[in-house]
Short mmCIF file of C-alpha atoms and ligand atoms in Angstrom, two decimals:
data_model
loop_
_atom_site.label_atom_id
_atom_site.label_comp_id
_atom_site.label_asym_id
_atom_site.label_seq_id
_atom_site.Cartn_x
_atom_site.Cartn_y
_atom_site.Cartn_z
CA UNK A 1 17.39 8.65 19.12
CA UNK A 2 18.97 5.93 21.03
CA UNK A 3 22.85 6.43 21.85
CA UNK A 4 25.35 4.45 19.52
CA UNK A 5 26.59 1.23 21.97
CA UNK A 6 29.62 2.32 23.82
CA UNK A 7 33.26 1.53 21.68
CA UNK A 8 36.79 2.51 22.43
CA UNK A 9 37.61 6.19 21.29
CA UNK A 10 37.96 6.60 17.86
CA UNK A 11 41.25 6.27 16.07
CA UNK A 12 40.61 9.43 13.77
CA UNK A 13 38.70 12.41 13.95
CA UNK A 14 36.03 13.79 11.92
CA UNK A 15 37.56 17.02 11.70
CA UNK A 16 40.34 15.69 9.49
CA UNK A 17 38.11 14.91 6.74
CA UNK A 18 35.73 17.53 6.72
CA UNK A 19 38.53 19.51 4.67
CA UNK A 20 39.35 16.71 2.21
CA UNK A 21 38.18 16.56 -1.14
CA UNK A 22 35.64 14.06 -2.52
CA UNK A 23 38.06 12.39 -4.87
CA UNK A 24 40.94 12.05 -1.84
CA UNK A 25 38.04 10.39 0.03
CA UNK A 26 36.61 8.40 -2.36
CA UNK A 27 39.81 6.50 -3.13
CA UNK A 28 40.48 6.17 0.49
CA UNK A 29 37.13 4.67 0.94
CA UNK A 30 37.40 1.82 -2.07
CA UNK A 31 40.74 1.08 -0.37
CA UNK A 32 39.02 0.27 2.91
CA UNK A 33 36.44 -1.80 0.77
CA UNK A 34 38.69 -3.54 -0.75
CA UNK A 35 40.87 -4.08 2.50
CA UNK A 36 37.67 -5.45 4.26
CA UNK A 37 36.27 -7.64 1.16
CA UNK A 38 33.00 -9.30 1.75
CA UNK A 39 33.07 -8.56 5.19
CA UNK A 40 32.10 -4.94 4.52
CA UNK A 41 28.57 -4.06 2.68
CA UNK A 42 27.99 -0.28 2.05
CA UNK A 43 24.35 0.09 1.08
CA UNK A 44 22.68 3.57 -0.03
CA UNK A 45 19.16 4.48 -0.10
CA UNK A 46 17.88 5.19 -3.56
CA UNK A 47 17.82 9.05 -1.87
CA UNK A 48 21.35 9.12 -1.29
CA UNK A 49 23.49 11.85 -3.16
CA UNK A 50 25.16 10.67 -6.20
CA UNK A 51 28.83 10.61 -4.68
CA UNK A 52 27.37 8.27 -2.08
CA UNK A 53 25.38 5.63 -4.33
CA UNK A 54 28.76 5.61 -6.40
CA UNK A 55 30.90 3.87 -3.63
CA UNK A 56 27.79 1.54 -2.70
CA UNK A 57 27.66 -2.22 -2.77
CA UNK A 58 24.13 -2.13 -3.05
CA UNK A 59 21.19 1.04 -2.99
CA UNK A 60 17.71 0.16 -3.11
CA UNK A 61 14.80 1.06 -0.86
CA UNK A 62 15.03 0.71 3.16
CA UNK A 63 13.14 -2.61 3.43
CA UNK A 64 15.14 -4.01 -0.20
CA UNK A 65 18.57 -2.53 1.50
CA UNK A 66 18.00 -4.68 5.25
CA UNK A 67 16.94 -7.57 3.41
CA UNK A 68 20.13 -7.66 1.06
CA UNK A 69 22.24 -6.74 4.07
CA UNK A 70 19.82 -9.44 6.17
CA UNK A 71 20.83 -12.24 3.39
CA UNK A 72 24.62 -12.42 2.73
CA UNK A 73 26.09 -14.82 4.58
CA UNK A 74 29.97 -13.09 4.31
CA UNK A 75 29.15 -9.95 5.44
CA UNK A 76 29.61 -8.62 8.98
CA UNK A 77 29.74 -4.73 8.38
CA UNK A 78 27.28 -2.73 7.14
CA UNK A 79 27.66 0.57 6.80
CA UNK A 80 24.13 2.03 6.47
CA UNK A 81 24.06 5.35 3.80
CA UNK A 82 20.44 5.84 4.90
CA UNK A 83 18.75 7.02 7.80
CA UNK A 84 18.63 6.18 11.76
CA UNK A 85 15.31 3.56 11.59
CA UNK A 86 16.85 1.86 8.54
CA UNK A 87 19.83 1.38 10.20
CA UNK A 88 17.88 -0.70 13.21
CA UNK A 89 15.69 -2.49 11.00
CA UNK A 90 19.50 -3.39 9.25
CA UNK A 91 20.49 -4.46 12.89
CA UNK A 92 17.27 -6.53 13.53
CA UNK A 93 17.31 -8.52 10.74
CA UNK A 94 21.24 -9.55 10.43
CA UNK A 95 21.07 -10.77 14.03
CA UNK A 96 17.80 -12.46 13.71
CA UNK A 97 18.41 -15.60 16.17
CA UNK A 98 18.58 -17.65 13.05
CA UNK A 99 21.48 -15.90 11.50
CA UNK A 100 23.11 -15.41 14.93
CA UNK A 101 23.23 -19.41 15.21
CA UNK A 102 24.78 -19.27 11.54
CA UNK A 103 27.83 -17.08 12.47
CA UNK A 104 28.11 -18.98 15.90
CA UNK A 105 26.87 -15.94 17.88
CA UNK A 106 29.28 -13.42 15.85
CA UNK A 107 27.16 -10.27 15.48
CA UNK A 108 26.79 -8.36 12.26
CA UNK A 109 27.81 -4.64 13.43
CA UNK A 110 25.59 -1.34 11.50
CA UNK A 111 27.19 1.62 11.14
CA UNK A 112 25.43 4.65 10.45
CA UNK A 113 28.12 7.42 9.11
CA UNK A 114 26.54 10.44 10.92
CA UNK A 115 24.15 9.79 14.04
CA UNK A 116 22.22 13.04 12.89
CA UNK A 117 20.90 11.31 9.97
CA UNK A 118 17.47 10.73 11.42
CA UNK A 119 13.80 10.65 9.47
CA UNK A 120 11.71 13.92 9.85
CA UNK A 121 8.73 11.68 10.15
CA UNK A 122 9.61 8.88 11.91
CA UNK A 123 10.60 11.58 14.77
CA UNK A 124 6.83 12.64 14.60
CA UNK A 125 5.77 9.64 16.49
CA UNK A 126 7.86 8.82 19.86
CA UNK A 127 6.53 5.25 21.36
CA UNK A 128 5.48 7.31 24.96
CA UNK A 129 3.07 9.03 22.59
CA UNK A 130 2.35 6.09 20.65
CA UNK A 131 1.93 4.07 23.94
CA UNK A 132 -0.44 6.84 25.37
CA UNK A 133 -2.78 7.03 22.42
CA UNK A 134 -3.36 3.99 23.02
CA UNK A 135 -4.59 4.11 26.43
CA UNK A 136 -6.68 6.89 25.54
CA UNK A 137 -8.46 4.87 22.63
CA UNK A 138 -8.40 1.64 25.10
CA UNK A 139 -10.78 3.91 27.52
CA UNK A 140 -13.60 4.51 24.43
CA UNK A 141 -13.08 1.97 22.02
CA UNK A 142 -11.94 -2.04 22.60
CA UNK A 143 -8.52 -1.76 21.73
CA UNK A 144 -8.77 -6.32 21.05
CA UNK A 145 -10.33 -4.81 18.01
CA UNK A 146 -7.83 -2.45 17.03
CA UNK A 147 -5.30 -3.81 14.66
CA UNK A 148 -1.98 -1.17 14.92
CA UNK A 149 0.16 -1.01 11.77
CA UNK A 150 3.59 1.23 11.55
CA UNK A 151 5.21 2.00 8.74
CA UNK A 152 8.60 0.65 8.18
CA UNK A 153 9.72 4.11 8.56
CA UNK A 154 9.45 4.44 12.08
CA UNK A 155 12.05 3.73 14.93
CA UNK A 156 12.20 0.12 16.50
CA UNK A 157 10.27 1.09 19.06
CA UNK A 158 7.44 1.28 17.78
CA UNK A 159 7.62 -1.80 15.58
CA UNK A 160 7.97 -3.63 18.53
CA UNK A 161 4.65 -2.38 20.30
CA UNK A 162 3.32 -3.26 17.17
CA UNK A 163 4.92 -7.04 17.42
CA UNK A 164 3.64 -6.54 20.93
CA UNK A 165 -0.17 -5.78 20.38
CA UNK A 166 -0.38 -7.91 17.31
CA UNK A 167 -0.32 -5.52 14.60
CA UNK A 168 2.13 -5.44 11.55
CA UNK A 169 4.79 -2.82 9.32
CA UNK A 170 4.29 -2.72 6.45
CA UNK A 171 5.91 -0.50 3.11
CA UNK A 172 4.82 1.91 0.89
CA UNK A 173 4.93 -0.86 -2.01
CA UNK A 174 2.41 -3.30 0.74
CA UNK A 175 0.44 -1.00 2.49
CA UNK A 176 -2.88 -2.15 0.76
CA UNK A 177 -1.60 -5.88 1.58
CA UNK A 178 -1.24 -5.22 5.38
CA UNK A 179 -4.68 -2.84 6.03
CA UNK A 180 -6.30 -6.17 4.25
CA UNK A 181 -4.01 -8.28 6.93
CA UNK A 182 -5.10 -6.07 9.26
CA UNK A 183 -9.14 -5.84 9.02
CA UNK A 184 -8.79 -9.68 8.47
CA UNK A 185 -8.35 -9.91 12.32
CA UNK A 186 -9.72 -6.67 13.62
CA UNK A 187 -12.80 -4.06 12.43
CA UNK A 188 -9.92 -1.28 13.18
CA UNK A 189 -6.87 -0.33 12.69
CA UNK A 190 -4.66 2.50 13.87
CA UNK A 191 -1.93 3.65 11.29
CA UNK A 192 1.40 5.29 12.15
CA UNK A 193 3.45 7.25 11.51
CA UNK A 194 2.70 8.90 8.28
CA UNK A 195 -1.26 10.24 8.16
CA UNK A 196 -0.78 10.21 3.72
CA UNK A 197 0.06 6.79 2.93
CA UNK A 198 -2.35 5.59 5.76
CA UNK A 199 -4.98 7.71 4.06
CA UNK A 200 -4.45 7.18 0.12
CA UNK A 201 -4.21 3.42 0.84
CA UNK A 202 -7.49 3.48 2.88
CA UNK A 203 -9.30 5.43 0.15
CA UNK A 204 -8.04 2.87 -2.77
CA UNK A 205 -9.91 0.62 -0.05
CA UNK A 206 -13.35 2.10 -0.29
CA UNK A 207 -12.86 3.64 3.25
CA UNK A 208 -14.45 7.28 3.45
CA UNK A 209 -12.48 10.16 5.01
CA UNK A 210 -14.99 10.13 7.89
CA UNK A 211 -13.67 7.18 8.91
CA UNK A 212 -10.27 8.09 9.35
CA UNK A 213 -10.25 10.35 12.31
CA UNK A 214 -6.79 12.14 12.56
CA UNK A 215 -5.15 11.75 16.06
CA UNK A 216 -3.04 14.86 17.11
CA UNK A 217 -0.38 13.45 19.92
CA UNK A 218 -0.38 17.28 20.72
CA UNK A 219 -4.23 17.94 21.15
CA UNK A 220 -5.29 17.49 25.50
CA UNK A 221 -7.97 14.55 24.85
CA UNK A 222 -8.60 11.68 22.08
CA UNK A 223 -5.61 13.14 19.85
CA UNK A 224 -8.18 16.24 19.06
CA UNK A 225 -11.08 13.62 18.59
CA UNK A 226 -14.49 12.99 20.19
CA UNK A 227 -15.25 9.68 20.81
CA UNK A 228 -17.92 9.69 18.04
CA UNK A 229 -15.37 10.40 15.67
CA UNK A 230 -13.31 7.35 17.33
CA UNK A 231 -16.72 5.22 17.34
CA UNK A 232 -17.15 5.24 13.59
CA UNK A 233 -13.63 5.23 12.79
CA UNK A 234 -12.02 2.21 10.43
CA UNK A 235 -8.45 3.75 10.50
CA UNK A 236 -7.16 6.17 12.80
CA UNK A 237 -4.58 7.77 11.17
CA UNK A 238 -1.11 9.21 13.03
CA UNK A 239 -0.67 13.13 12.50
CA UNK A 240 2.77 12.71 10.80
CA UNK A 241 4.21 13.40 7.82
CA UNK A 242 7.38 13.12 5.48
CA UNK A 243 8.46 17.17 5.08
CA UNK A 244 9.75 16.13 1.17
CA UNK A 245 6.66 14.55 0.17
CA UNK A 246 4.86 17.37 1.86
CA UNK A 247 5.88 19.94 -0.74
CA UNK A 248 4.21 18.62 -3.82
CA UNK A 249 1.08 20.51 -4.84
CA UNK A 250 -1.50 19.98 -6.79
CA UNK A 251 -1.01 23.30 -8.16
CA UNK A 252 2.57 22.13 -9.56
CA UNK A 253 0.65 19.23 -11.44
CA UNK A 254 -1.78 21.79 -12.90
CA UNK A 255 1.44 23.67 -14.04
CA UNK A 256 2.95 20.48 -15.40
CA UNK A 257 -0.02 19.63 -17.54
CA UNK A 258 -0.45 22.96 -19.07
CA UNK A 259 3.12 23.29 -19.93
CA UNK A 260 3.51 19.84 -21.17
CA UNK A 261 0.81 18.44 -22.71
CA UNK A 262 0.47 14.27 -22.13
CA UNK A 263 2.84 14.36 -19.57
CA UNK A 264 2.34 11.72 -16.94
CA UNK A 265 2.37 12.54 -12.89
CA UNK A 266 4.14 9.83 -11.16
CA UNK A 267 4.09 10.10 -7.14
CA UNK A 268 4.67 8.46 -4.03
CA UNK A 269 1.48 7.82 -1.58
CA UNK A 270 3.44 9.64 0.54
CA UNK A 271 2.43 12.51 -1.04
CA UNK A 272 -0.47 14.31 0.36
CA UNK A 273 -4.25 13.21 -0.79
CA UNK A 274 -4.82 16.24 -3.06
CA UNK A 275 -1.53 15.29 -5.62
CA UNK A 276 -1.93 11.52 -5.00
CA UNK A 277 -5.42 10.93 -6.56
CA UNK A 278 -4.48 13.94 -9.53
CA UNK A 279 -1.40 11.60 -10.49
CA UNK A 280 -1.05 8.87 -13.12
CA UNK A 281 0.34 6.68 -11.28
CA UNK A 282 2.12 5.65 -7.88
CA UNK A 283 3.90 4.08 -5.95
CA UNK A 284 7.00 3.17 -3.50
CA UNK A 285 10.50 4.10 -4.91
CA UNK A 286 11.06 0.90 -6.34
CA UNK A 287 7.87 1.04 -8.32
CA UNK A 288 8.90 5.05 -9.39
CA UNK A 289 12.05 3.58 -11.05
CA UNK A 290 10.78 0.39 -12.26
CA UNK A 291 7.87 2.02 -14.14
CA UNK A 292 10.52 4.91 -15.28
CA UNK A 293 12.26 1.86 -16.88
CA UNK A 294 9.48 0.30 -18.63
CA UNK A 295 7.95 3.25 -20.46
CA UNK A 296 9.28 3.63 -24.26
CA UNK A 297 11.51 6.45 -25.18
CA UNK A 298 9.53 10.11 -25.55
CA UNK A 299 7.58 9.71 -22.30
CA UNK A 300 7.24 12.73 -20.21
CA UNK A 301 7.01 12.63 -16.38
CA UNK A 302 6.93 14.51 -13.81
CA UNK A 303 7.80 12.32 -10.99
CA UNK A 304 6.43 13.46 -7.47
CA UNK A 305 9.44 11.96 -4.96
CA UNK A 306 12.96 12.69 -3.36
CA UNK A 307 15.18 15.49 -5.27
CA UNK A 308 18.23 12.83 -5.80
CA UNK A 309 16.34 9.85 -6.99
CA UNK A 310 14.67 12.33 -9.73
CA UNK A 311 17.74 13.76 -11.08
CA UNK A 312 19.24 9.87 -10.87
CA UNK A 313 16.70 8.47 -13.13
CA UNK A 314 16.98 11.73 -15.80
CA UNK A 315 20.87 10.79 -16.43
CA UNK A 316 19.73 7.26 -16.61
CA UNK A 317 16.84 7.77 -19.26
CA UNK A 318 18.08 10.39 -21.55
CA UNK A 319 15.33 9.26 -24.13
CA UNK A 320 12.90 10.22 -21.84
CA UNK A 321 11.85 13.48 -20.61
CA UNK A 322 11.29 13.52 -17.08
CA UNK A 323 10.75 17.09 -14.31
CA UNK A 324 10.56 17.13 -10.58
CA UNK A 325 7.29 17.84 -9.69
CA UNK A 326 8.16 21.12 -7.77
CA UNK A 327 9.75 24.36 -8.03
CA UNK A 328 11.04 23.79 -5.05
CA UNK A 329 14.31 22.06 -4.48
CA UNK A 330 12.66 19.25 -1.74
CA UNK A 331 15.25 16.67 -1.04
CA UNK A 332 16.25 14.80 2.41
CA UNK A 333 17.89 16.95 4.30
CA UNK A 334 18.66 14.53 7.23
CA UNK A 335 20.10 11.66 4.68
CA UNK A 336 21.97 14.20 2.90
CA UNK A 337 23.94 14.32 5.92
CA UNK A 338 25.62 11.24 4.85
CA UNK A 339 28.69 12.69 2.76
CA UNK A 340 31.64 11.06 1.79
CA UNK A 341 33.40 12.84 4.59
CA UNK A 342 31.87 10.48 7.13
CA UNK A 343 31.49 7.64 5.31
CA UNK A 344 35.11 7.31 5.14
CA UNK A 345 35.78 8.52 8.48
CA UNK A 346 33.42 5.82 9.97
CA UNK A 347 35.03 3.47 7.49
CA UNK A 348 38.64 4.10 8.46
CA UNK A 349 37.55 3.89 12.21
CA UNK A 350 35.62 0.37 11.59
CA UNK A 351 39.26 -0.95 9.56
CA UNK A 352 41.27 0.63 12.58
CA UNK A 353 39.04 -1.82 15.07
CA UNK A 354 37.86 1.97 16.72
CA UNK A 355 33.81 1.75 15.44
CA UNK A 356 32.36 4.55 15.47
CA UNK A 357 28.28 5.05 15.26
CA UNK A 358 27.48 1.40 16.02
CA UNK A 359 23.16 0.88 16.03
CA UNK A 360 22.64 -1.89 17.85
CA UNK A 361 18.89 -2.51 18.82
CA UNK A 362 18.11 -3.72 22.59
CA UNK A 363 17.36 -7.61 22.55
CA UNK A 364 13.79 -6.95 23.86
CA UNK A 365 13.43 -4.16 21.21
CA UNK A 366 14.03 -6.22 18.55
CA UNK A 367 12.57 -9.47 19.64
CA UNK A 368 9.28 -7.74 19.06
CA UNK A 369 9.92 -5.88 16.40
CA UNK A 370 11.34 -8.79 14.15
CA UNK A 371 7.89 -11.01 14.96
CA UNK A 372 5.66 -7.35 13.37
CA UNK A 373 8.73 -7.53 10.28
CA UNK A 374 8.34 -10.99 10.06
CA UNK A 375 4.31 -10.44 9.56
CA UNK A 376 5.08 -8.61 6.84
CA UNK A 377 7.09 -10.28 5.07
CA UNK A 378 3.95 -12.98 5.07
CA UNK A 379 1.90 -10.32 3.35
CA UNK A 380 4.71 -9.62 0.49
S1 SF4 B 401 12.32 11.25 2.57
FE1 SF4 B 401 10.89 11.68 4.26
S2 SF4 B 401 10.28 9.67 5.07
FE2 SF4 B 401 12.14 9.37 3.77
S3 SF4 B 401 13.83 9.46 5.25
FE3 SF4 B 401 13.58 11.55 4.42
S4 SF4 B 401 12.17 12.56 5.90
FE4 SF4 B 401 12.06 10.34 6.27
#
């Protein structure tokens, strides 16, 4: 994870407010909002506690969050309640040249209240090992022909060898959109970093699972491959995975059905193969609540996705009846990181002119990984 950029000491220190409690630094949080106006956007992820998403301007999904934060024209805080890559894409797209020339050059600075927030999966695939696979499939395959497409949840990095080598990110609500992007240009495509929604969006594509060889950055040759495997392959597919997602079973949707007879399963394609194709229905967070919202009173889910969102929609939609689709408590253990502890303390320090946590993407960096974002967006 790349090192916040270099600020005066901080005015205040975190161990002061690790002992408050959350109502003492909730009001001292609106008063910093309200002290810094428009100029300061909080945004939470949709997976953000509930103490968090209460003192939010905004909470959404990462790409929804950067593009609000990437469209005001006041703003020139953000304090991201999310994770580490959602933080740079924030940074990347508020200081897109064109916006830069807006604000005369004035940057828009992302905070990120604890640096430790960072993305299980996203950490699965570092751009040296990224940058060798590709070598290694360059020696058996023509890599001209190889389209690669990251998922937004991955650090800049690698959305900028993406930019780089013509490729494109894409969302768990577009995924379908960019593979189709993708094989427009190129008979391949190599998908990073998560191996699930690379694979259920392939399938719902008529591609066979022999086509989708799995490439292990830890295996000695070919990511675990031979180059027959590689040879036949339509999508190679990163070995990385989000460690929520990972805990649904099939065997809880089994359990579901028996206890609860016309329930509906409703999952995100992050989830592995085996519970994606035995749900209802799926789809990126948005889509979860959205569909949530449009089904009439009485229905039953069980809804396959982060811990916090699920118990967020059951307040919300009392006449429904809806379950987390797991025994198992599985919630974000890296964004739950983001209490209200250091939200205010990297507040206070932002008001005081000390900033603390600043992500600020290298110009190269994000140069390359705005023209992959900016693909995209053309296939939203
Ligand atoms: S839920 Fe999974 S993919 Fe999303 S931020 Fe957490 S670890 Fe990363």
């Amino acid at each position: 994870m790349p090192p916040a950029t270099a600020t005066a000491p901080p005015q205040f220190d975190l161990r002061q407010y690790k002992s408050l409690e959350n109502d003492a630094l909730a009001a001292r949080i609106q008063a910093v909002r309200a002290s810094l106006g428009p100029e300061l956007l909080v945004l939470g992820h949709h997976y953000q506690q509930d103490e968090v998403i209460a003192l939010v301007d905004l909470s959404g999904d990462s790409y929804q969050l950067s593009q609000m934060a990437a469209d005001s024209t006041e703003c020139r805080h953000i304090a991201f309640c999310g994770v580490h890559f959602m933080a740079e894409t924030a940074d990347i797209l508020a200081n897109r040249p064109e916006k830069l020339a807006e604000r005369d050059g004035e940057r828009v600075r992302v905070i990120l209240p604890d640096l430790a927030a960072g993305c299980s999966m996203a950490d699965m695939a570092a751009i040296e090992q990224i940058e060798d696979a590709w070598d290694q499939l360059a020696e058996v395959l023509d890599a001209d022909d190889i389209t690669p497409v990251t998922y937004i949840n991955s650090a800049a990095s690698l959305k900028a060898f993406v930019g780089r080598h013509g490729g494109i990110v894409c969302t768990s609500s577009n995924a379908k959109a960019a593979l189709d992007w993708a094989f427009a240009r190129t008979s391949r495509v190599m998908f990073f970093p998560d191996q699930h929604l690379g694979r259920n969006t392939a399938l719902g594509m008529g591609i066979g699972e022999q086509q989708m060889p799995l490439w292990d950055p830890y295996a000695d040759d070919l990511g675990g491959n031979d180059e027959e495997a590689l040879q036949r392959s339509k999508v190679i597919l990163w070995k990385g995975h989000c460690s929520v997602h990972m805990m649904f079973q099939p065997e809880h949707v089994a359990m579901f059905r028996e206890k609860h007879p016309g329930i509906k399963i409703l999952v995100h394609p992050e989830c592995p193969r085996e519970v994606f194709e035995l749900a209802d229905e799926s789809g990126s967070t948005g889509k979860i609540i959205k569909t949530v919202e449009a089904a009439p009173p009485g229905t039953k889910w069980a809804i396959g996705t982060e811990l916090h969102l699920v118990n967020r929609l059951k307040q919300e939609h009392p006449e429904q009846e809806i379950y987390f689709l797991s025994p198992v408590v599985c919630m974000c253990a890296t964004m739950y990181r983001i209490d209200l502890a250091h939200l205010c303390w990297s507040l206070e320090n932002l008001a005081a002119g000390t900033p603390v946590n600043t992500i600020e993407v290298d110009e190269e960096t994000a140069r390359w990984s705005l023209v992959a974002l900016e693909r995209m967006l053309e296939v939203k």
